[in-house]
C-alpha atoms as a printed R data frame, in Angstrom:
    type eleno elety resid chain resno      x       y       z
1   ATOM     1    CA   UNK     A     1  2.451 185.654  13.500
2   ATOM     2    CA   UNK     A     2  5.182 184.892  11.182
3   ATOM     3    CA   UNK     A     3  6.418 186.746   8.523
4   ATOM     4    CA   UNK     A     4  6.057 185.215   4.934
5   ATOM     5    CA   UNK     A     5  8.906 185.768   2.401
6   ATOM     6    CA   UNK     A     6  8.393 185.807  -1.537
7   ATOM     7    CA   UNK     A     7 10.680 184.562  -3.245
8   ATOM     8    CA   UNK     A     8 10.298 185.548  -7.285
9   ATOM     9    CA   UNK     A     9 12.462 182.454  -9.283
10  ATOM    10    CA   UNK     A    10 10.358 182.797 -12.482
11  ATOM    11    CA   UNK     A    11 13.352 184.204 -14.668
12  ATOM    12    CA   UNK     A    12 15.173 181.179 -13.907
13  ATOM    13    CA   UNK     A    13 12.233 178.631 -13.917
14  ATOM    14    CA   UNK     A    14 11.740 179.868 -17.432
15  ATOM    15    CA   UNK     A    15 15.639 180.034 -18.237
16  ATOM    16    CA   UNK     A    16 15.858 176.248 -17.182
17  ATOM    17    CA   UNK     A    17 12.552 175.470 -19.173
18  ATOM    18    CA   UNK     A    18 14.018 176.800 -22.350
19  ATOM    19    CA   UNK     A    19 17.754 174.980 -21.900
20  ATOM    20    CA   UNK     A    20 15.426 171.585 -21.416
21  ATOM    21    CA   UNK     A    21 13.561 172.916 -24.681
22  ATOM    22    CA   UNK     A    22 16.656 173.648 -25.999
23  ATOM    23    CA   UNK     A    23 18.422 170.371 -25.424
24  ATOM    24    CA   UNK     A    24 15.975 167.956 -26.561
25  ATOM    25    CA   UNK     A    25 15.392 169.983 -30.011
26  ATOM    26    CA   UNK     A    26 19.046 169.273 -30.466
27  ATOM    27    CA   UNK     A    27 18.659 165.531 -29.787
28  ATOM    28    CA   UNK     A    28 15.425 165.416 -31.890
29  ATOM    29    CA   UNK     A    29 16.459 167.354 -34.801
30  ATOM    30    CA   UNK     A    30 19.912 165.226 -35.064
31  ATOM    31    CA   UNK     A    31 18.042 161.854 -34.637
32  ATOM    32    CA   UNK     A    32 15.915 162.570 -37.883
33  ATOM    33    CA   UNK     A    33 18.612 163.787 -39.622
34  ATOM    34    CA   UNK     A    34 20.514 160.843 -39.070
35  ATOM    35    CA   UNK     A    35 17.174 159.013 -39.982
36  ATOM    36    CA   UNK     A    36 16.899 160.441 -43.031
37  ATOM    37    CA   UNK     A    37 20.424 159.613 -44.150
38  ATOM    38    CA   UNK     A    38 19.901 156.547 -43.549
39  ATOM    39    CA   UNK     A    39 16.844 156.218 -45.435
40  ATOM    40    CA   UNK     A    40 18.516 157.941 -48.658
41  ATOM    41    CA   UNK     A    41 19.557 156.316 -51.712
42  ATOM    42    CA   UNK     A    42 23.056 156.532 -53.058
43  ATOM    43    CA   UNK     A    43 23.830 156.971 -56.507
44  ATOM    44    CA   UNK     A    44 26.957 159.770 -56.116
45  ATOM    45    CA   UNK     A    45 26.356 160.136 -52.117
46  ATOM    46    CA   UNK     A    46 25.818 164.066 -52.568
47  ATOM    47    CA   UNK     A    47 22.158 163.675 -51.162
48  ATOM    48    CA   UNK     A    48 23.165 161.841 -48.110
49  ATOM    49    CA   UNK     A    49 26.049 163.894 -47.555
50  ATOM    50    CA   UNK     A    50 23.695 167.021 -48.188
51  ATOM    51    CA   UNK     A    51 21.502 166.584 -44.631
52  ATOM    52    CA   UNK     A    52 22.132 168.819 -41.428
53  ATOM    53    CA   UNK     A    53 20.158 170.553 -38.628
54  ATOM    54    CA   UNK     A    54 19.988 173.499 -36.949
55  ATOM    55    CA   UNK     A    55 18.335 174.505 -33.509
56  ATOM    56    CA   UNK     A    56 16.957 178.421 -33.458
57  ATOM    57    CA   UNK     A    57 17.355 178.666 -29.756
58  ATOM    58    CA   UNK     A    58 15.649 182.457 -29.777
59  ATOM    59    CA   UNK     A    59 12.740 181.030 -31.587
60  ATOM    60    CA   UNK     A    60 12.611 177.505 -29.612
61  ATOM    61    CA   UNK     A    61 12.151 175.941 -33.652
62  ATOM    62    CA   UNK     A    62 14.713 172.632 -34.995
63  ATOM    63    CA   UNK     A    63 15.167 172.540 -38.672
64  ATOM    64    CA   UNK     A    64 15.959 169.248 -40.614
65  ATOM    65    CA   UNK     A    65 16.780 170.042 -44.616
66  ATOM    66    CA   UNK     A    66 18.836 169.038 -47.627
67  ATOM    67    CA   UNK     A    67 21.381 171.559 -49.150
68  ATOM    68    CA   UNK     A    68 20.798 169.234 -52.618
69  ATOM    69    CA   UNK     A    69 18.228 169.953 -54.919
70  ATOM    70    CA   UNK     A    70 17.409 166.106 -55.756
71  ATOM    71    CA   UNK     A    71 16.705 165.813 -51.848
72  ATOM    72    CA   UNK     A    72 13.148 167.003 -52.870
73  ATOM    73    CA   UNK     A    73 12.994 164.816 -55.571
74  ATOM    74    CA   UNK     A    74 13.917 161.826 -54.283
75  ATOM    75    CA   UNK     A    75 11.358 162.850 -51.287
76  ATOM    76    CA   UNK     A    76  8.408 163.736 -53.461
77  ATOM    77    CA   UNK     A    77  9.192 161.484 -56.654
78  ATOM    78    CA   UNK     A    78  8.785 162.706 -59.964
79  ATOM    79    CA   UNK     A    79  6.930 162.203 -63.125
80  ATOM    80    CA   UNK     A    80  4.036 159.575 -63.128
81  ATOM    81    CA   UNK     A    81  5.257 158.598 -59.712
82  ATOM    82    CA   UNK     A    82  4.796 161.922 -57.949
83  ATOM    83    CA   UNK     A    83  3.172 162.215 -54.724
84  ATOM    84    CA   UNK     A    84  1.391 165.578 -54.977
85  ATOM    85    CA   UNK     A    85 -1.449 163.730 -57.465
86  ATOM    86    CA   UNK     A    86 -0.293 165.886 -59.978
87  ATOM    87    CA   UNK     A    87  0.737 163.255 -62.243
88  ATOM    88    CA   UNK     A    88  3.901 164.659 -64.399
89  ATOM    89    CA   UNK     A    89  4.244 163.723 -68.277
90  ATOM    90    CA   UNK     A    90  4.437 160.040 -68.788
91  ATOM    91    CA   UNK     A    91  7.122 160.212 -70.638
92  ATOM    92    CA   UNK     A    92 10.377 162.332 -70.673
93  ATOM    93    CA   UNK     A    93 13.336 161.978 -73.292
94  ATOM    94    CA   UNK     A    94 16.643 162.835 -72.095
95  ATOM    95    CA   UNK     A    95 19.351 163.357 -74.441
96  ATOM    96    CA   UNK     A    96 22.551 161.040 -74.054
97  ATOM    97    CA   UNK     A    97 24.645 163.049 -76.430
98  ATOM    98    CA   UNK     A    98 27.349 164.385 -73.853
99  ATOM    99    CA   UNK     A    99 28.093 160.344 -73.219
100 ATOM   100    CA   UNK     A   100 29.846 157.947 -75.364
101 ATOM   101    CA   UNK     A   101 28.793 154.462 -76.300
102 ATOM   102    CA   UNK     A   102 30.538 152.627 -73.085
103 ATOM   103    CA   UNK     A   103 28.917 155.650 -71.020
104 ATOM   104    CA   UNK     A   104 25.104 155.117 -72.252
105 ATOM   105    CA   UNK     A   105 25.709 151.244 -71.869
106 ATOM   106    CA   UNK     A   106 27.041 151.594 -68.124
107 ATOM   107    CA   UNK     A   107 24.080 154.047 -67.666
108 ATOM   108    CA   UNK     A   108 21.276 152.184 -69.152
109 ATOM   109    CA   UNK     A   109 22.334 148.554 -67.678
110 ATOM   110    CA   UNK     A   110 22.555 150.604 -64.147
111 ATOM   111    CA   UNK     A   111 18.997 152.556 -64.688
112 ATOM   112    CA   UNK     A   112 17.423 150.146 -66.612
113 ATOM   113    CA   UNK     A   113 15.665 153.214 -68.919
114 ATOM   114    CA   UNK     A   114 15.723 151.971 -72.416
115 ATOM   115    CA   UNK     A   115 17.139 154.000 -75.239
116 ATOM   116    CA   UNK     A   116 15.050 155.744 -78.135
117 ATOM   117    CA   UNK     A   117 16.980 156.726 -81.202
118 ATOM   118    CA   UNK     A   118 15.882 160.458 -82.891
119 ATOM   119    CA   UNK     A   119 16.779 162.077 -85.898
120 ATOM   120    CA   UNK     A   120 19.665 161.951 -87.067
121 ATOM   121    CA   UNK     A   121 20.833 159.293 -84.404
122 ATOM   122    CA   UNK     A   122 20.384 160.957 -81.268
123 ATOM   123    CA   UNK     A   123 20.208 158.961 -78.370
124 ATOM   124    CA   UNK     A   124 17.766 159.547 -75.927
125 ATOM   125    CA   UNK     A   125 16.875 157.631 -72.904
126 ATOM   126    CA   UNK     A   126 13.413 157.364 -71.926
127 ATOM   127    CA   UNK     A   127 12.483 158.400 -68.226
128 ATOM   128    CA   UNK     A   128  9.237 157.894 -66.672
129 ATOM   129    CA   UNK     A   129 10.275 159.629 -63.913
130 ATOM   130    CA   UNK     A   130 11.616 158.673 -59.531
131 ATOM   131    CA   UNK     A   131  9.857 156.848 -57.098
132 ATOM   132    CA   UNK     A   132  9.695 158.284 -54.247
133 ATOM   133    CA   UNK     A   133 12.153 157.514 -51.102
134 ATOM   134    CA   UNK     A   134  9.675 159.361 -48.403
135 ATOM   135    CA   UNK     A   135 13.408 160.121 -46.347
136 ATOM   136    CA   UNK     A   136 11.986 162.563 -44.010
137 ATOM   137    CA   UNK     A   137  8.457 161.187 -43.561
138 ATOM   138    CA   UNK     A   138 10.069 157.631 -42.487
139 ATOM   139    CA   UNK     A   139 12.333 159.586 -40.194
140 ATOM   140    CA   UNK     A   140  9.212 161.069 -38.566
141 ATOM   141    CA   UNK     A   141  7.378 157.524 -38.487
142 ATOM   142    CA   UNK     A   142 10.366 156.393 -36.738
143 ATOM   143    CA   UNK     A   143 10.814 158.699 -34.473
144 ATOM   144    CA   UNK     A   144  7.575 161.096 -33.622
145 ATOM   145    CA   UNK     A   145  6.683 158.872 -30.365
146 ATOM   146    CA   UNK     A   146 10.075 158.227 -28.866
147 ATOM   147    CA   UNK     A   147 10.530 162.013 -29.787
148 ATOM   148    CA   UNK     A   148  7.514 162.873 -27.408
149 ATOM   149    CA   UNK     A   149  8.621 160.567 -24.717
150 ATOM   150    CA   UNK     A   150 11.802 161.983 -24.539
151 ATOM   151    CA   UNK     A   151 10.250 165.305 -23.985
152 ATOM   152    CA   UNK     A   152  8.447 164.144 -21.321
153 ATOM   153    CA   UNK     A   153 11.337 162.451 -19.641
154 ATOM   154    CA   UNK     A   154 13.615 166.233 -20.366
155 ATOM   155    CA   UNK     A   155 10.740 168.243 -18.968
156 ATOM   156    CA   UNK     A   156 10.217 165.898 -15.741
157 ATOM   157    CA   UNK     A   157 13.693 165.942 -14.719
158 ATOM   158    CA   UNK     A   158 14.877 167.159 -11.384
């Protein structure tokens, strides 16, 4: 009878299985974060500028974040337009004092939040808070099933 030789290739089944792993969390993670740029809002471009990802290749984990702190904002909304059901005040009143005249006009025609005059002449504007933009969660929408499919296609390879 023959002899039967075992061969033990698990170290580098397991090696390839975490490259492929690897791999598409880097192709994943950079598709939402291009996603998500693309689904922010612009007012001084340091949101969409602030996106990036990064692959923990010991820990097989993608991340997908914002450096910027209005990132979670603009995600979440604010004030009466918050999405955590925790309604915010109604009504906040910012003071315009560090502006001039020209300054609160270019502001208010561009925000469309009306001005409130306090004592002694303060200028206020009067913020009912940010809609949410959802940035993220639209880059997951758009991308959770081609995501998977891609997997599948990485992991069936050769």
């Amino acid at each position: 009878m023959g002899e039967v030789k075992f061969i033990d290739n698990h170290i580098k089944v397991e090696a390839e299985i975490e490259r492929r792993i690897c791999n598409w969390l880097e192709e994943v993670s950079a598709e939402y974060e291009s996603q998500a740029i693309r689904n922010t809002r612009v007012d001084t471009g340091a949101t969409k500028r602030g996106w990036g990802h990064t692959v923990d290749t010991t820990t097989l984990e993608a991340t997908v974040g914002n450096s910027e702190e209005n990132a979670i904002w603009e995600e979440l909304g604010t004030g009466e337009y918050a999405l955590s059901g925790k309604k915010g005040r109604n009504v906040w009143y910012v003071p315009a004092s560090r502006l001039n005249s020209r300054e609160i006009s270019n502001f208010t025609h561009k925000y469309h939040f009306p001005i409130v005059y306090g004592k002694n002449g303060a200028v206020f504007f009067e913020v009912h808070g940010k809609k949410p933009q959802r940035m993220l969660y639209k880059a997951h929408q758009n991308t959770k099933i081609k995501a998977i499919k891609r997997f599948a296609q990485i992991m069936n390879k050769g």
